[in-house]
Short mmCIF file of C-alpha atoms in Angstrom, two decimals:
data_model
loop_
_atom_site.label_atom_id
_atom_site.label_comp_id
_atom_site.label_asym_id
_atom_site.label_seq_id
_atom_site.Cartn_x
_atom_site.Cartn_y
_atom_site.Cartn_z
CA MET A 17 20.51 153.11 56.30
CA ASN A 18 19.12 151.36 53.26
CA THR A 19 16.98 153.67 51.19
CA ARG A 20 14.69 152.38 48.49
CA LYS A 21 14.15 154.91 45.73
CA ASN A 22 11.64 155.43 43.01
CA GLN A 23 13.23 153.79 39.96
CA ARG A 24 12.68 156.99 37.94
CA ASN A 25 15.04 158.87 40.29
CA LEU A 26 17.97 156.45 40.10
CA THR A 27 21.21 157.76 38.65
CA SER A 28 22.69 155.94 35.71
CA THR A 29 25.28 154.42 38.05
CA GLN A 30 22.61 153.23 40.46
CA ARG A 31 20.69 151.61 37.64
CA THR A 32 23.78 149.81 36.43
CA ARG A 33 24.78 148.62 39.90
CA PHE A 34 21.31 147.21 40.57
CA VAL A 35 21.29 145.39 37.23
CA GLU A 36 24.80 144.01 37.73
CA ALA A 37 23.97 142.72 41.21
CA VAL A 38 20.87 140.96 39.89
CA LEU A 39 22.87 139.43 37.05
CA GLU A 40 25.54 138.24 39.48
CA LEU A 41 22.89 136.65 41.72
CA LYS A 42 21.64 134.87 38.61
CA ARG A 43 25.12 133.74 37.61
CA SER A 44 25.76 132.34 41.09
CA GLY A 45 22.59 130.23 40.88
CA ARG A 46 21.05 131.90 43.93
CA TYR A 47 18.34 133.70 41.95
CA GLU A 48 16.44 130.49 41.19
CA LYS A 49 15.45 129.87 44.79
CA TYR A 50 13.29 132.99 44.67
CA VAL A 51 11.45 131.70 41.62
CA ARG A 52 10.92 128.33 43.32
CA THR A 53 9.83 129.77 46.65
CA HIS A 54 7.28 132.03 45.01
CA ALA A 55 5.77 129.13 43.06
CA GLN A 56 5.75 126.82 46.07
CA TYR A 57 3.96 129.24 48.37
CA PHE A 58 1.28 130.29 45.91
CA ALA A 59 -1.60 128.35 47.46
CA SER A 60 -5.17 129.05 46.39
CA ASP A 61 -8.19 129.54 48.60
CA GLY A 62 -10.41 127.00 46.86
CA GLU A 63 -8.05 124.32 48.05
CA ASN A 64 -7.29 122.99 51.50
CA GLY A 65 -4.34 123.90 53.70
CA LEU A 66 -2.40 126.97 54.67
CA ARG A 67 -2.27 130.05 52.43
CA VAL A 68 0.51 132.46 53.09
CA ALA A 69 1.79 134.37 50.05
CA HIS A 70 -1.46 135.16 48.25
CA MET A 71 -5.21 135.25 48.85
CA ALA A 72 -4.49 135.75 52.55
CA PRO A 73 -3.74 138.56 55.02
CA THR A 74 -0.06 137.59 54.99
CA PHE A 75 0.18 138.81 51.38
CA PHE A 76 1.88 142.02 52.61
CA PRO A 77 4.21 140.71 55.35
CA TRP A 78 5.16 137.60 53.35
CA HIS A 79 6.20 139.66 50.32
CA ARG A 80 7.96 142.21 52.57
CA GLN A 81 10.16 139.44 53.91
CA PHE A 82 10.57 137.93 50.42
CA VAL A 83 11.80 141.22 48.90
CA LEU A 84 13.96 141.92 51.94
CA TYR A 85 15.82 138.59 51.65
CA PHE A 86 16.33 139.25 47.96
CA GLU A 87 17.67 142.72 48.74
CA ARG A 88 20.08 141.30 51.32
CA ASP A 89 21.30 138.76 48.77
CA LEU A 90 22.00 141.61 46.36
CA GLN A 91 23.82 143.52 49.10
CA LEU A 92 26.20 140.61 49.64
CA ILE A 93 27.26 141.31 46.06
CA ASP A 94 27.10 145.12 46.20
CA PRO A 95 26.36 146.73 49.59
CA SER A 96 25.24 149.97 47.89
CA VAL A 97 22.29 148.32 46.16
CA THR A 98 18.67 148.51 47.31
CA VAL A 99 15.54 147.43 45.47
CA PRO A 100 13.97 150.40 43.67
CA TYR A 101 10.22 150.71 43.41
CA TRP A 102 8.07 151.21 40.33
CA ASP A 103 5.13 153.56 40.84
CA TRP A 104 2.99 152.24 38.00
CA THR A 105 0.41 154.98 38.52
CA VAL A 106 3.01 157.44 37.20
CA ASP A 107 5.31 155.44 34.94
CA ASP A 108 2.43 153.83 33.14
CA LYS A 109 3.70 153.61 29.57
CA GLU A 110 5.86 151.24 27.61
CA THR A 111 7.98 154.32 26.81
CA SER A 112 8.95 154.80 30.47
CA ALA A 113 12.69 154.77 31.16
CA LEU A 114 11.99 151.72 33.30
CA TRP A 115 11.99 149.68 30.09
CA SER A 116 15.13 151.15 28.58
CA ALA A 117 18.10 149.09 27.43
CA ASP A 118 20.24 150.00 30.45
CA PHE A 119 17.63 148.85 32.95
CA MET A 120 14.78 146.35 32.56
CA GLY A 121 14.94 146.16 28.78
CA GLY A 122 11.91 146.41 26.55
CA ASN A 123 8.83 144.55 25.46
CA GLY A 124 8.79 141.05 23.97
CA ARG A 125 8.72 140.66 20.21
CA ASP A 126 5.47 139.70 18.52
CA SER A 127 6.43 136.23 17.32
CA ASP A 128 7.30 134.55 20.61
CA GLY A 129 7.25 137.26 23.28
CA GLN A 130 11.02 137.16 23.64
CA VAL A 131 12.60 140.25 25.22
CA MET A 132 15.24 141.39 22.72
CA THR A 133 16.79 144.43 24.41
CA GLY A 134 18.50 145.19 27.69
CA PRO A 135 20.58 143.19 30.17
CA PHE A 136 17.95 140.46 30.54
CA ALA A 137 17.59 139.63 26.85
CA TYR A 138 18.48 136.00 26.17
CA SER A 139 20.90 137.04 23.45
CA GLY A 140 23.08 138.72 26.08
CA GLY A 141 23.80 135.32 27.55
CA ARG A 142 23.32 136.40 31.16
CA TRP A 143 19.64 135.74 31.77
CA PRO A 144 18.73 132.17 30.81
CA ILE A 145 15.40 131.07 32.25
CA THR A 146 16.14 127.80 33.98
CA PHE A 147 12.95 127.32 35.96
CA GLY A 148 9.72 128.38 34.32
CA VAL A 149 6.17 127.28 33.59
CA THR A 150 7.39 126.33 30.11
CA ASP A 151 10.72 125.13 28.78
CA GLU A 152 11.43 128.48 27.08
CA LYS A 153 14.93 129.66 27.87
CA TYR A 154 14.26 133.35 27.27
CA LEU A 155 12.45 136.06 29.22
CA THR A 156 9.07 137.03 27.76
CA ARG A 157 6.82 140.10 28.02
CA ASN A 158 3.64 141.24 26.33
CA ILE A 159 3.25 144.79 27.57
CA GLY A 160 -0.30 146.15 27.64
CA ARG A 161 -1.78 142.87 26.31
CA PRO A 162 -2.37 144.32 22.81
CA ASP A 163 -4.88 141.66 21.72
CA ARG A 164 -7.19 142.85 24.52
CA PRO A 165 -5.57 146.10 25.66
CA ILE A 166 -5.44 146.95 29.36
CA LYS A 167 -4.09 149.94 31.26
CA LEU A 168 -2.09 150.08 34.46
CA PRO A 169 -4.04 151.06 37.60
CA THR A 170 -4.55 154.79 38.07
CA LYS A 171 -3.76 156.86 41.14
CA ALA A 172 -7.50 157.19 41.73
CA GLU A 173 -7.89 153.41 41.80
CA LEU A 174 -4.99 153.09 44.21
CA ASP A 175 -6.33 155.89 46.42
CA GLY A 176 -9.68 154.11 46.56
CA ALA A 177 -7.99 151.05 48.02
CA LEU A 178 -5.84 153.11 50.39
CA ALA A 179 -8.98 154.75 51.79
CA LEU A 180 -10.24 151.46 53.17
CA GLY A 181 -9.74 151.61 56.91
CA THR A 182 -9.87 147.89 57.61
CA TYR A 183 -6.81 145.79 56.83
CA ASP A 184 -8.63 142.56 56.02
CA THR A 185 -11.84 140.76 56.91
CA ALA A 186 -13.05 137.20 57.39
CA PRO A 187 -12.94 134.81 55.64
CA TRP A 188 -9.52 136.28 54.76
CA ASN A 189 -9.56 135.05 51.17
CA SER A 190 -9.83 136.31 47.59
CA ALA A 191 -13.63 136.35 47.27
CA PRO A 192 -15.10 139.64 46.02
CA ASP A 193 -17.08 139.96 49.26
CA THR A 194 -13.93 139.79 51.36
CA GLN A 195 -13.78 143.52 51.97
CA GLY A 196 -10.73 145.40 53.13
CA PHE A 197 -7.47 146.91 52.04
CA ARG A 198 -5.52 143.67 51.51
CA ASN A 199 -7.93 141.98 49.12
CA ARG A 200 -8.57 145.22 47.21
CA ILE A 201 -4.87 145.71 46.61
CA GLU A 202 -4.25 142.09 45.69
CA GLY A 203 -6.88 142.53 43.01
CA TRP A 204 -8.83 139.29 42.91
CA THR A 205 -12.21 140.95 42.57
CA VAL A 206 -12.41 139.86 38.99
CA SER A 207 -12.68 142.04 35.95
CA GLU A 208 -11.38 140.08 33.01
CA THR A 209 -11.71 143.02 30.64
CA LYS A 210 -9.59 145.20 32.92
CA GLY A 211 -7.16 142.37 33.62
CA GLY A 212 -8.09 142.27 37.31
CA TYR A 213 -7.32 145.07 39.74
CA LEU A 214 -4.26 146.79 41.17
CA HIS A 215 -1.52 144.25 42.07
CA ASN A 216 -2.85 141.51 39.80
CA ARG A 217 -3.40 143.89 36.90
CA VAL A 218 0.21 145.05 36.96
CA HIS A 219 1.31 141.44 36.53
CA GLN A 220 -1.16 141.14 33.65
CA TRP A 221 -0.03 144.38 32.02
CA VAL A 222 3.61 143.33 31.82
CA GLY A 223 2.64 139.94 30.44
CA GLY A 224 4.94 137.03 29.63
CA HIS A 225 6.69 135.58 32.65
CA MET A 226 5.10 138.16 34.94
CA ILE A 227 1.66 136.59 34.60
CA GLY A 228 2.67 133.04 35.45
CA ALA A 229 3.64 131.12 38.56
CA ALA A 230 7.31 131.84 37.83
CA SER A 231 6.80 135.64 37.80
CA PRO A 232 10.08 136.44 39.67
CA ASN A 233 11.88 135.34 36.50
CA ASP A 234 11.23 138.90 35.34
CA PRO A 235 13.35 141.24 37.48
CA VAL A 236 10.61 143.87 37.30
CA PHE A 237 8.80 141.63 39.80
CA TRP A 238 10.94 143.15 42.57
CA LEU A 239 10.24 146.74 41.54
CA HIS A 240 6.52 146.00 41.44
CA HIS A 241 6.54 144.38 44.87
CA ALA A 242 8.69 147.12 46.37
CA PHE A 243 5.90 149.52 45.40
CA ILE A 244 3.26 147.15 46.82
CA ASP A 245 5.31 147.24 50.01
CA LEU A 246 5.40 151.04 49.97
CA ILE A 247 1.62 151.03 49.50
CA TRP A 248 1.35 149.11 52.77
CA VAL A 249 3.54 151.76 54.44
CA ARG A 250 1.28 154.52 53.09
CA TRP A 251 -1.83 152.69 54.32
CA GLN A 252 -0.32 152.40 57.80
CA ARG A 253 0.32 156.16 57.82
CA LEU A 254 -3.22 156.90 56.67
CA HIS A 255 -4.79 154.58 59.25
CA PRO A 256 -2.54 154.66 62.32
CA LYS A 257 -5.19 153.06 64.49
CA SER A 258 -5.82 150.16 62.12
CA GLY A 259 -3.61 147.13 62.36
CA TYR A 260 -3.00 143.80 60.74
CA LEU A 261 -5.87 141.36 61.04
CA PRO A 262 -6.48 138.72 62.26
CA SER A 263 -4.65 139.92 65.37
CA GLU A 264 -5.09 136.64 67.19
CA ALA A 265 -5.11 133.01 66.11
CA LEU A 266 -8.47 131.92 64.75
CA ALA A 267 -10.63 129.68 66.94
CA GLY A 268 -10.35 125.98 66.27
CA ASP A 269 -13.89 125.79 64.94
CA ASP A 270 -13.30 128.61 62.43
CA PRO A 271 -13.30 127.16 58.90
CA GLU A 272 -10.17 129.22 58.20
CA SER A 273 -8.32 127.90 61.24
CA GLY A 274 -5.01 126.44 60.13
CA ARG A 275 -5.31 128.19 56.78
CA VAL A 276 -4.61 131.80 57.75
CA ILE A 277 -1.76 133.24 59.82
CA SER A 278 -2.49 135.78 62.54
CA ALA A 279 -0.13 138.50 63.75
CA ASP A 280 2.07 136.39 66.02
CA GLU A 281 2.06 133.03 64.29
CA PRO A 282 5.11 132.03 62.22
CA MET A 283 5.03 132.41 58.42
CA PRO A 284 6.66 129.67 56.36
CA PRO A 285 9.17 129.18 54.89
CA TRP A 286 11.10 131.49 57.21
CA ASN A 287 9.05 131.19 60.41
CA VAL A 288 8.98 134.96 60.74
CA LYS A 289 5.87 136.37 62.42
CA PRO A 290 3.83 138.96 60.54
CA SER A 291 4.20 141.21 63.60
CA GLU A 292 7.97 141.27 63.04
CA MET A 293 7.33 142.78 59.61
CA PHE A 294 4.79 145.46 60.53
CA ASP A 295 7.40 148.22 60.77
CA HIS A 296 9.72 148.48 57.77
CA ARG A 297 11.94 151.15 59.36
CA PRO A 298 14.35 148.78 61.12
CA TYR A 299 15.22 147.36 57.69
CA TYR A 300 15.01 150.20 55.17
CA GLN A 301 13.29 153.47 54.39
CA TYR A 302 11.61 154.81 51.30
CA GLU A 303 12.57 157.95 49.48
CA GLU A 304 9.25 159.17 48.09
CA MET B 19 -23.29 135.47 39.57
CA SER B 20 -24.90 132.16 38.51
CA GLU B 21 -21.69 130.87 36.98
CA SER B 22 -19.87 131.71 40.12
CA ASP B 23 -22.48 129.97 42.26
CA ALA B 24 -22.35 126.86 40.11
CA GLY B 25 -18.59 126.87 40.41
CA ARG B 26 -18.73 127.26 44.16
CA ASN B 27 -20.97 124.23 44.40
CA ALA B 28 -18.69 122.26 42.12
CA GLY B 29 -15.79 123.13 44.41
CA ARG B 30 -17.22 121.08 47.24
CA LYS B 31 -16.32 117.48 46.66
CA SER B 32 -19.58 116.21 48.12
CA ALA B 33 -21.54 118.39 45.72
CA ARG B 34 -19.69 117.36 42.59
CA THR B 35 -22.74 115.81 41.03
CA ALA B 36 -23.61 115.19 37.42
CA VAL B 37 -25.91 118.19 37.45
CA THR B 38 -23.18 120.47 38.70
CA ARG B 39 -20.71 119.17 36.17
CA ARG B 40 -23.12 119.79 33.33
CA ARG B 41 -23.55 123.33 34.59
CA VAL B 42 -19.83 123.85 34.47
CA ILE B 43 -19.66 122.45 30.95
CA THR B 44 -22.55 124.62 29.85
CA SER B 45 -20.89 127.75 31.14
CA GLY B 46 -17.78 126.70 29.22
CA VAL B 47 -19.74 126.74 25.98
CA THR B 48 -21.17 130.14 26.82
CA SER B 49 -17.73 131.48 27.59
CA ALA B 50 -16.31 130.12 24.34
CA ALA B 51 -18.90 132.03 22.36
CA ALA B 52 -18.23 135.18 24.35
CA VAL B 53 -14.49 135.33 23.82
CA ALA B 54 -13.99 137.34 20.67
CA GLY B 55 -11.37 136.16 18.29
CA THR B 56 -11.08 132.62 19.56
CA VAL B 57 -13.96 131.08 17.67
CA ALA B 58 -12.11 131.22 14.37
CA ALA B 59 -9.17 129.45 15.94
CA LEU B 60 -11.35 126.74 17.39
CA HIS B 61 -11.13 123.35 15.74
CA PRO B 62 -13.22 120.91 17.76
CA LEU B 63 -11.77 117.45 18.01
CA LEU B 64 -14.43 115.14 19.28
CA THR B 65 -13.25 112.03 21.02
CA ALA B 66 -14.51 108.81 19.42
CA GLY B 67 -17.64 107.44 21.04
CA GLN B 68 -18.67 110.69 22.63
CA PRO B 69 -21.81 112.52 21.63
CA ALA B 70 -21.37 115.91 20.04
CA GLY B 71 -22.39 118.73 22.35
CA PRO B 72 -24.69 121.57 21.40
CA ALA B 73 -23.42 123.12 18.17
CA GLY B 74 -20.51 120.70 18.37
CA ALA B 75 -18.59 123.25 20.40
CA VAL B 76 -16.98 120.87 22.86
CA ALA B 77 -16.93 117.19 23.60
CA VAL B 78 -19.06 116.68 26.67
CA GLY B 79 -18.94 113.99 29.34
CA GLY B 80 -20.84 110.71 29.49
CA PRO B 81 -24.61 110.30 29.22
CA ALA B 82 -26.59 112.47 31.60
CA GLY B 83 -27.32 110.81 34.90
CA SER B 84 -24.69 108.10 34.47
CA ASP B 85 -22.57 109.43 37.27
CA GLY B 86 -24.18 110.26 40.58
CA SER B 87 -22.28 111.87 43.42
CA GLY B 88 -19.43 109.72 44.68
CA GLY B 89 -19.48 107.61 41.54
CA ASP B 90 -16.12 108.82 40.30
CA VAL B 91 -14.50 105.37 40.20
CA GLU B 92 -14.83 104.82 36.47
CA VAL B 93 -12.47 106.36 33.94
CA GLN B 94 -13.86 109.80 33.28
CA PRO B 95 -14.46 110.95 29.74
CA ALA B 96 -12.90 114.23 28.72
CA LEU B 97 -14.63 117.46 29.72
CA PHE B 98 -13.21 118.88 26.53
CA ASP B 99 -10.73 117.79 23.93
CA GLU B 100 -9.89 120.18 21.11
CA VAL B 101 -7.13 121.75 19.13
CA TYR B 102 -6.86 125.41 20.01
CA ARG B 103 -4.33 127.59 18.16
CA GLY B 104 -2.42 124.50 17.16
CA ARG B 105 -2.26 122.98 20.64
CA ARG B 106 -4.28 120.00 21.81
CA ILE B 107 -5.99 120.91 25.05
CA GLN B 108 -7.83 118.35 27.15
CA GLY B 109 -9.72 118.62 30.40
CA PHE B 110 -10.79 115.84 32.72
CA THR B 111 -12.65 115.65 35.97
CA ASP B 112 -10.23 114.90 38.74
CA PRO B 113 -10.85 113.59 42.25
CA GLY B 114 -8.34 116.06 43.68
CA GLU B 115 -9.30 119.32 45.36
CA ASP B 116 -9.13 121.28 42.11
CA GLY B 117 -11.77 119.04 40.54
CA VAL B 118 -10.22 119.20 37.09
CA ALA B 119 -7.03 118.17 35.34
CA ILE B 120 -5.88 119.97 32.19
CA THR B 121 -3.24 119.00 29.66
CA VAL B 122 -1.66 120.86 26.74
CA ASP B 123 -0.23 118.48 24.16
CA GLY B 124 -0.29 115.84 26.87
CA GLU B 125 1.71 117.83 29.42
CA ALA B 126 0.01 118.70 32.70
CA LEU B 127 -1.03 122.32 33.16
CA PRO B 128 -1.26 122.66 36.96
CA VAL B 129 -4.45 124.43 38.01
CA MET B 130 -5.77 125.70 41.31
CA ARG B 131 -9.29 126.31 42.46
CA ARG B 132 -10.42 129.64 43.85
CA VAL B 133 -13.01 129.94 46.56
CA ASP B 134 -15.53 131.42 44.10
CA GLY B 135 -15.22 128.32 41.93
CA SER B 136 -12.96 129.81 39.27
CA TRP B 137 -9.53 128.46 38.32
CA ILE B 138 -6.06 129.87 37.97
CA SER B 139 -3.29 127.97 36.17
CA THR B 140 0.48 128.21 36.38
CA ALA B 141 0.37 130.06 33.05
CA ASN B 142 -2.17 132.60 34.35
CA HIS B 143 -1.47 132.93 38.04
CA TYR B 144 -3.07 136.35 38.49
CA GLN B 145 -6.16 135.94 36.33
CA PRO B 146 -8.94 133.50 37.17
CA TYR B 147 -11.26 131.83 34.65
CA THR B 148 -14.72 130.50 35.36
CA THR B 149 -14.42 127.30 33.32
CA PRO B 150 -11.73 124.66 32.75
CA LEU B 151 -11.95 125.22 28.98
CA ALA B 152 -11.40 128.96 29.31
CA THR B 153 -8.49 128.23 31.66
CA ALA B 154 -6.89 125.92 29.10
CA ARG B 155 -7.40 128.27 26.15
CA ALA B 156 -6.06 131.24 28.08
CA ALA B 157 -2.96 129.23 28.96
CA VAL B 158 -2.34 128.54 25.27
CA ASP B 159 -2.86 132.24 24.54
CA VAL B 160 0.01 132.92 26.94
CA ILE B 161 2.47 130.11 26.24
CA GLY B 162 2.10 130.12 22.47
CA ARG B 163 4.11 127.25 21.05
CA ALA B 164 6.24 126.66 24.15
CA LYS B 165 6.18 123.28 25.86
CA LEU B 166 5.00 123.10 29.45
CA SER B 167 7.77 122.22 31.88
CA ALA B 168 7.28 118.88 33.64
CA ALA B 169 9.76 119.85 36.36
CA PHE B 170 7.86 123.01 37.13
CA ALA B 171 4.53 121.18 37.25
CA GLN B 172 6.00 118.73 39.74
CA LEU B 173 7.24 121.48 42.05
CA HIS B 174 4.10 123.49 41.82
CA HIS B 175 1.61 120.75 42.54
CA HIS B 176 1.77 120.41 46.27
#
């Protein structure tokens, strides 16, 4: 059984094997498709057409499948590897071992944001950015956004979102009045001074590539989204009678018809139904 | 929430009137004054033939009332055109669903519209901004001196 662990509990060997598998996926050229897919499926709710990865109820099941495919790609390289999760309510400092030179590497330097330490530093020659918002070839970070400092979400903030008993509500978008667990976790209810909320704020806190459309260029993307995935698991435990919404396809005259995917409609690009992703246990378990 | 309401109206193509556009521009000026630390870096570059806006903060669009709804057939003047932290940022009205096109040193910065009328860009995908100018400046804050990737813009703009 695949077990995803808190990154802080990994042994030194486990850290190294995860890093080496990611680097090998990069070397083979297969990493880039994850960067492209994430950018392609980031549709916004002020536009027309289907939304699937963000600003929509499929935020959780889409990213569950996305991380799972990535994990399976890593396991073709090293079957012992699983994606660890980063509980940013606990490991909330730049001094966390998460950012050490044998794992994710450290912050970007002041001049150009370039990450200078760890396996993903450009100078190591194994992590060239080939597909980014800019033509920069090196990974960038700007931890804590020092020009306008922000903090990672606290446990209390996360618990406040977990307490919401409704998965999502019409009109199933990112508007502040779209109440429910999904939109609260995604974090679109805007606070520019805080850097947004929860999921979005973690992207903002890391900075650099993590805040752009090519965010999977930073391998910490996977550790962040593994924790987002675990948060969904915890919400399901807390609210066993609450399920994914919308449970059925929206009526044809609903303004969101054709823009939002219900439980048993296929999610592009894989044509997997959200309902197939509700239970993580057939695929992996979490060690908490 | 007045900025947000104005933005929501601007998001509907049929409501993209001159009045709405001026509202958006006005909120851009307000936002520019509110963002600490950026004013010193602001070097307005007014396009020839355009009237200076209030306090010369940004170059504003054509004469008031010259463009009624649906009159977007003429070449649109820039919403803003300035040098910010060494990068030339320009914004234009755009007939597409985002309503605005932004460039940094002539390269397209893909933007998306949110349902509340704010924008996100490829450089800031998890942080919305209420005006095109704030969106452009924030992108420069993030990318620094790096050149926007044309290949990425092409993929991203569906």
